[in-house]
Every structure is written in structure tokens, then in C-alpha cells.
mmCIF file of C-alpha atoms in Angstrom:
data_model
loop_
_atom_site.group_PDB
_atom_site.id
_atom_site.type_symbol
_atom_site.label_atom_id
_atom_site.label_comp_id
_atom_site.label_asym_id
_atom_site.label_seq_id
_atom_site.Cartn_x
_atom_site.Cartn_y
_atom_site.Cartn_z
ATOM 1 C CA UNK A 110 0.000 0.000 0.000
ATOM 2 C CA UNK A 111 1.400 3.228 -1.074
ATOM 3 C CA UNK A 112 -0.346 6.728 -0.055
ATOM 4 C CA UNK A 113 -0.422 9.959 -1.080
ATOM 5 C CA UNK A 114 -1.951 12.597 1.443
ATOM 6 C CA UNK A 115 -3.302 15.709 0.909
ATOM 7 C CA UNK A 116 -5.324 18.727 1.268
ATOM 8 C CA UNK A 117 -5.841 18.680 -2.159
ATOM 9 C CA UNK A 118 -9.395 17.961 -3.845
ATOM 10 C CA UNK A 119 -7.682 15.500 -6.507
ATOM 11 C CA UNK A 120 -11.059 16.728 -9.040
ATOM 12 C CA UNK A 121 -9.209 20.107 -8.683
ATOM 13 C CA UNK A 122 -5.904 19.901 -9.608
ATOM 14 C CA UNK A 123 -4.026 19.677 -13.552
ATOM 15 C CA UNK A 124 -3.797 16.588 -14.728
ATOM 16 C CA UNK A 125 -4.825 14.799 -11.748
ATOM 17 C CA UNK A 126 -1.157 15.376 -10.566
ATOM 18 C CA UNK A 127 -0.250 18.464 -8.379
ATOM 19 C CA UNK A 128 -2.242 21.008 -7.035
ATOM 20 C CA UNK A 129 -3.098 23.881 -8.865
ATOM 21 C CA UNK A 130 -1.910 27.552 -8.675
ATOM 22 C CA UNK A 131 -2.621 30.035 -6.054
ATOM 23 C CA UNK A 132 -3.045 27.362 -3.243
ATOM 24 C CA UNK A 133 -1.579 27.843 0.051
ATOM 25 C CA UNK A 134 1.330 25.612 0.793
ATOM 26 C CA UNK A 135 3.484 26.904 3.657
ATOM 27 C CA UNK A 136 2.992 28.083 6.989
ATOM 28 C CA UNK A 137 4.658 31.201 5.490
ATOM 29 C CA UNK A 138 1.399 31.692 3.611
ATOM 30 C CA UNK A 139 -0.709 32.194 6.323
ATOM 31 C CA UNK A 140 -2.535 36.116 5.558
ATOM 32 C CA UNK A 141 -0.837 36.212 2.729
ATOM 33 C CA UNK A 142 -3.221 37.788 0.172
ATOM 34 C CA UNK A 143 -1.950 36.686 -3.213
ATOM 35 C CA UNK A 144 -3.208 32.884 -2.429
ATOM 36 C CA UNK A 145 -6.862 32.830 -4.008
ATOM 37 C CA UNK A 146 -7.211 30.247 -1.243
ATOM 38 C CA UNK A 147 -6.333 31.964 1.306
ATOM 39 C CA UNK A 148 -5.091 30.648 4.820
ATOM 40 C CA UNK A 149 -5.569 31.983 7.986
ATOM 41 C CA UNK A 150 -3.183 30.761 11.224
ATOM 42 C CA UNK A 151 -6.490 29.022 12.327
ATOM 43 C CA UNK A 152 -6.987 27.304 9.210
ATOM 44 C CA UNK A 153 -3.813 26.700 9.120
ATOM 45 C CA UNK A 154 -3.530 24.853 12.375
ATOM 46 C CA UNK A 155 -6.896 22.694 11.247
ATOM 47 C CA UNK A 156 -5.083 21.440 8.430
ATOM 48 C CA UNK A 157 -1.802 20.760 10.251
ATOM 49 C CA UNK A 158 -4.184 18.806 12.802
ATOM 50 C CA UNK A 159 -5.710 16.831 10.208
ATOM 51 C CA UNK A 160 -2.075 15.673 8.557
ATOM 52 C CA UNK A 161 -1.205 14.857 11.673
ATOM 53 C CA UNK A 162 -4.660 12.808 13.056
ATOM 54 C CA UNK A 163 -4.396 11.131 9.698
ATOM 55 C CA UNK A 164 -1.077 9.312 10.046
ATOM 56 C CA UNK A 165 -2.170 8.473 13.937
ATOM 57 C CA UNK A 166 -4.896 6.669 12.227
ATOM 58 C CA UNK A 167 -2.735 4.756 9.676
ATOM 59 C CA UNK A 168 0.135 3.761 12.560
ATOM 60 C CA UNK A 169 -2.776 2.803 15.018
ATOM 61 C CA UNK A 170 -4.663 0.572 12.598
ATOM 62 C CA UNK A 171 -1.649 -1.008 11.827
ATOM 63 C CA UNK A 172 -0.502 -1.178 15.921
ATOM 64 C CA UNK A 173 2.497 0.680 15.149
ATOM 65 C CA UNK A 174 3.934 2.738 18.257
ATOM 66 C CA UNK A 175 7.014 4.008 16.604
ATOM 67 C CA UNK A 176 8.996 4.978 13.906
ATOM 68 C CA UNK A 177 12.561 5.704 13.032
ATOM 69 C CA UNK A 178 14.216 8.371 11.812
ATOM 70 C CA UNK A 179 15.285 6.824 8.208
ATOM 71 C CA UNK A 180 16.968 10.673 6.862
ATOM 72 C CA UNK A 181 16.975 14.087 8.193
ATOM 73 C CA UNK A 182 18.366 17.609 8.438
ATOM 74 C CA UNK A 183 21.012 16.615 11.030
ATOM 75 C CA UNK A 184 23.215 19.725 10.568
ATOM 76 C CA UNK A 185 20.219 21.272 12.649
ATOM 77 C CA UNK A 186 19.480 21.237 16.357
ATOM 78 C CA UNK A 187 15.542 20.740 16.728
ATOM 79 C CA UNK A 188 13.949 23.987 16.323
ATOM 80 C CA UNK A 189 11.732 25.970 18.769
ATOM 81 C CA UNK A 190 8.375 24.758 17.479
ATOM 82 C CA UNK A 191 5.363 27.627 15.919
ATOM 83 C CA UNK A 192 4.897 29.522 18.993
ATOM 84 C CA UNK A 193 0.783 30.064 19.266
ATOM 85 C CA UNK A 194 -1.854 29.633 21.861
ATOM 86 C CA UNK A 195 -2.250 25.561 20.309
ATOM 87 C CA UNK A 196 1.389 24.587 20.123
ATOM 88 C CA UNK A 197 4.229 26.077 22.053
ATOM 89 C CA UNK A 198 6.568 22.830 22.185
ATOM 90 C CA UNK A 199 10.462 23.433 22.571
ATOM 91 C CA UNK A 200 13.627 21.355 22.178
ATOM 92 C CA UNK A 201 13.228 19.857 25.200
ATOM 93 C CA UNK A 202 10.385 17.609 24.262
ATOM 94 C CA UNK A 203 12.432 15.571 21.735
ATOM 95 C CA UNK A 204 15.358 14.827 24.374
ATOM 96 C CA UNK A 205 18.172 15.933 22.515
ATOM 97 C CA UNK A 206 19.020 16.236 19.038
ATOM 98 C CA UNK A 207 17.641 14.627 15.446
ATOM 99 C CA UNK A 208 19.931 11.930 14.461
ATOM 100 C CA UNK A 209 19.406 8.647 11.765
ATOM 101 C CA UNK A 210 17.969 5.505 13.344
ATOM 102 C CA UNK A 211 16.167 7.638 16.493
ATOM 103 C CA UNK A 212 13.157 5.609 17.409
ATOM 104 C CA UNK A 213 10.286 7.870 17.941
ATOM 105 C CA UNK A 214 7.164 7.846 20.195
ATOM 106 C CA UNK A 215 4.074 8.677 18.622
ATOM 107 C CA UNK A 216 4.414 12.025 20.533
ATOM 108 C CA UNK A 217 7.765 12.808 19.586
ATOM 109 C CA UNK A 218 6.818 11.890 15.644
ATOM 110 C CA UNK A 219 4.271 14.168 15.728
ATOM 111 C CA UNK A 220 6.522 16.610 16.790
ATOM 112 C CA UNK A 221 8.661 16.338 14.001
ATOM 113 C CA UNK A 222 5.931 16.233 11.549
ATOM 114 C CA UNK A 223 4.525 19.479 12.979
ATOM 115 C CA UNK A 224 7.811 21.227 12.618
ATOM 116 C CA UNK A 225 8.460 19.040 8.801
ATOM 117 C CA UNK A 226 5.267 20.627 7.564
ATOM 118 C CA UNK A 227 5.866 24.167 9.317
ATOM 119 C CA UNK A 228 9.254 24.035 7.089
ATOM 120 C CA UNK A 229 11.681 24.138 9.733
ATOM 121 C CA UNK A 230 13.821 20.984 9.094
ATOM 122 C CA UNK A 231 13.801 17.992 6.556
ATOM 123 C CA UNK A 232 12.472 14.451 8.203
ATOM 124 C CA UNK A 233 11.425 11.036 6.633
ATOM 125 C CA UNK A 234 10.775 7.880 8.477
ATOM 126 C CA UNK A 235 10.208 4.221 8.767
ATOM 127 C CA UNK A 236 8.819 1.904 10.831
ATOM 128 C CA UNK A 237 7.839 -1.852 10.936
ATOM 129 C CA UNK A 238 6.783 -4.138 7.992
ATOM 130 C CA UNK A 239 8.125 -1.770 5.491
ATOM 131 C CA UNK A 240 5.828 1.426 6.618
ATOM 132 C CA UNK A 241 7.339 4.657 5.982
ATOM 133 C CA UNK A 242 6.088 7.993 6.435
ATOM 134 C CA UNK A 243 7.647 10.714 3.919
ATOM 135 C CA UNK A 244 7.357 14.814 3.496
ATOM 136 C CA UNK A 245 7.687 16.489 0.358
ATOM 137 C CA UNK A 246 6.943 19.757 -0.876
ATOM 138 C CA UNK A 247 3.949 22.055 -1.220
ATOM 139 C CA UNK A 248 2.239 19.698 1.823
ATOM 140 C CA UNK A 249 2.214 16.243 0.479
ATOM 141 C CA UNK A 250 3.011 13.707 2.663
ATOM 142 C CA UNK A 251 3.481 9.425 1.815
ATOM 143 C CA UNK A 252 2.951 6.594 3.817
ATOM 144 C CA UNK A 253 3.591 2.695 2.619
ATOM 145 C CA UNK A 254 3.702 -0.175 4.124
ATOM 146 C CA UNK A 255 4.050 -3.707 2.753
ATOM 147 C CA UNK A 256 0.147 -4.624 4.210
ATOM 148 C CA UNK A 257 -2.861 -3.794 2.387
ATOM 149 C CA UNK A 258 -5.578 -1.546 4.233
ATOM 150 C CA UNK A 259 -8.775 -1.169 3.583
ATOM 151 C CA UNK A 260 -9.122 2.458 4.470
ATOM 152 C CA UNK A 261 -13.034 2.708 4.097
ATOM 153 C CA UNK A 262 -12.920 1.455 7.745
ATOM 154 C CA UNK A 263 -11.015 4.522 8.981
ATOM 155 C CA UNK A 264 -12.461 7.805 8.987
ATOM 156 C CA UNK A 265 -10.317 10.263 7.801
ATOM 157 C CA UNK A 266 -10.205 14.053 8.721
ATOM 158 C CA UNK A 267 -12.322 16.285 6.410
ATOM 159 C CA UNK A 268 -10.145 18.072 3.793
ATOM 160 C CA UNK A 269 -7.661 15.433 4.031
ATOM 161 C CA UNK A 270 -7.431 13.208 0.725
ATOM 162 C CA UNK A 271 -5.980 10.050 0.484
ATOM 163 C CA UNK A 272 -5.307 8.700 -2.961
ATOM 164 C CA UNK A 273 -3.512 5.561 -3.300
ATOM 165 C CA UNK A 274 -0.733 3.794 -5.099
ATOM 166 C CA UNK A 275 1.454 6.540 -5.251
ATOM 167 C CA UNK A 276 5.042 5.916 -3.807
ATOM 168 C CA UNK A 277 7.078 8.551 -2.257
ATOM 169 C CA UNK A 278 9.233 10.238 -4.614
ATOM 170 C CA UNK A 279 11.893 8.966 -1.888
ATOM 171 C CA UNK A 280 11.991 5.984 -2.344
ATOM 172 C CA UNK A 281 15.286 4.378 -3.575
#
């Protein structure tokens, strides 16, 4: 099974392959203007929620309780996280620095993905029976595992799209 996740309607986008123009697709666009689709920090933060409450899905379905760190930004320490009324994390939560093969907590992954999407560093990871969970740009995310799911039984967030068999572009 190989996902592709989204906040993109896939009936709106060209050719059925990337999102179109003038969609939001950084935290940096948040009151930006030029966007047709404009993005408030709320809005923001509902999306960011639903990326997040998404994968918990996938990994709980499939009993996973961890992943590891399978390539990352490492030249970074773990940035301050979005400071808001919602999230105010710091470096303290993830116990030291990001390094290859660091087995993460559900908690601590959705740290990371938090601060992935918000732009701050570069993170991909893997888990058990093949699963991965990659970032790449303008908010598309991939999970695969080597089980099938039948995702009609989960109940996704609204404005969250999952299409499938489409492998991360990180692959190798």
C-alpha cells in the first residue's frame, strides 16, 4: 500500500497530478493575500491537525507505536516549534538532538511532523513491515507499508485526501 496525502481535492488539480496555482502551501502563507485560497493561522492549524490525526490513524490501525528516523536535516538542532496559543513545544520535548535511526514515540513523531510541515527541518521515516512515512513539498506527505488496508474502515479528517498507489518520490 502506497499513499499519497493531501489537502488537495484531486477533481481540482491539472492533470490529476499536483495542485493547482494560487493554493496555500506553507505556513509562510498564512494572511498572505496573493493565495486565491487563502489561509488563515487558524486554518492553518486545522489542516496541520488533520495531517497529523491522519497518520495516527494509519500507525494505530496497523498497531504501530514508533517509527525511526530513516533521513533528516542533522546539521540542525531541533527547532523551537510555531509559537501560538495551540502549540508552544520546545527542544526539550524531543530529548536531545535529530539523528538517523532515532526511534520515535508517537508524541515525539508528531513533533517532528509538525515542525516538517511548518518548514523548519527535513524528516522522513520508517517503521515496521516496510511502513514509511515521507514529506515532500507544497504539503504532500506518503505513507507505505508492505500490508494492504482497507481504508473505508477509517475515517479520515475532512479536507484530508488520500489517494492511493502513489510511492514517495523517496523511495530508492
Amino acid at each position: 500500500m502506497q499513499l499519497r496525502i493531501s489537502k488537495y481535492d484531486p477533481s481540482d488539480r491539472k492533470q490529476q497530478e499536483f495542485c493547482n496555482d494560487n493554493y496555500w502551501c506553507a505556513i509562510n502563507d498564512v494572511n498572505n493575500d496573493y493565495y486565491s485560497k487563502g489561509i488563515t493561522l487558524k486554518h492553518y492549524f486545522q489542516i496541520e491537525n488533520s495531517y497529523c490525526e491522519s497518520i495516527r490513524l494509519l500507525l494505530e490501525f496497523q498497531k504501530i507505536d514508533h517509527l525511526i528516523i530513516s533521513s533528516c536535516d542533522t546539521k540542525r538542532d531541533v527547532p523551537k516549534f510555531f509559537i501560538s496559543k495551540q502549540y508552544c513545544q520546545t527542544r526539550e520535548d524531543l530529548k536531545g538532538k535529530l539523528y538517523l535511526g532515532r526511534q520515535c514515540t508517537w508524541h515525539e513523531t508528531e513533533l517532528i511532523m509538525r515542525a516538517t510541515l511548518r518548514n523548519e527541518f527535513w524528516c522522513n521515516f520508517k517503521g515496521i513491515s516496510g511502513t514509511y512515512l515521507h514529506f515532500a513539498y507544497d504539503f504532500y506527505m506518503f505513507y507505505g507499508s508492505n500490508h494492504s488496508l482497507d481504508l473505508h474502515k477509517l475515517q479520515f479528517p475532512e479536507g484530508i485526501f488520500i489517494e492511493e498507489n502513489y510511492p514517495s518520490p523517496y523511495l530508492l
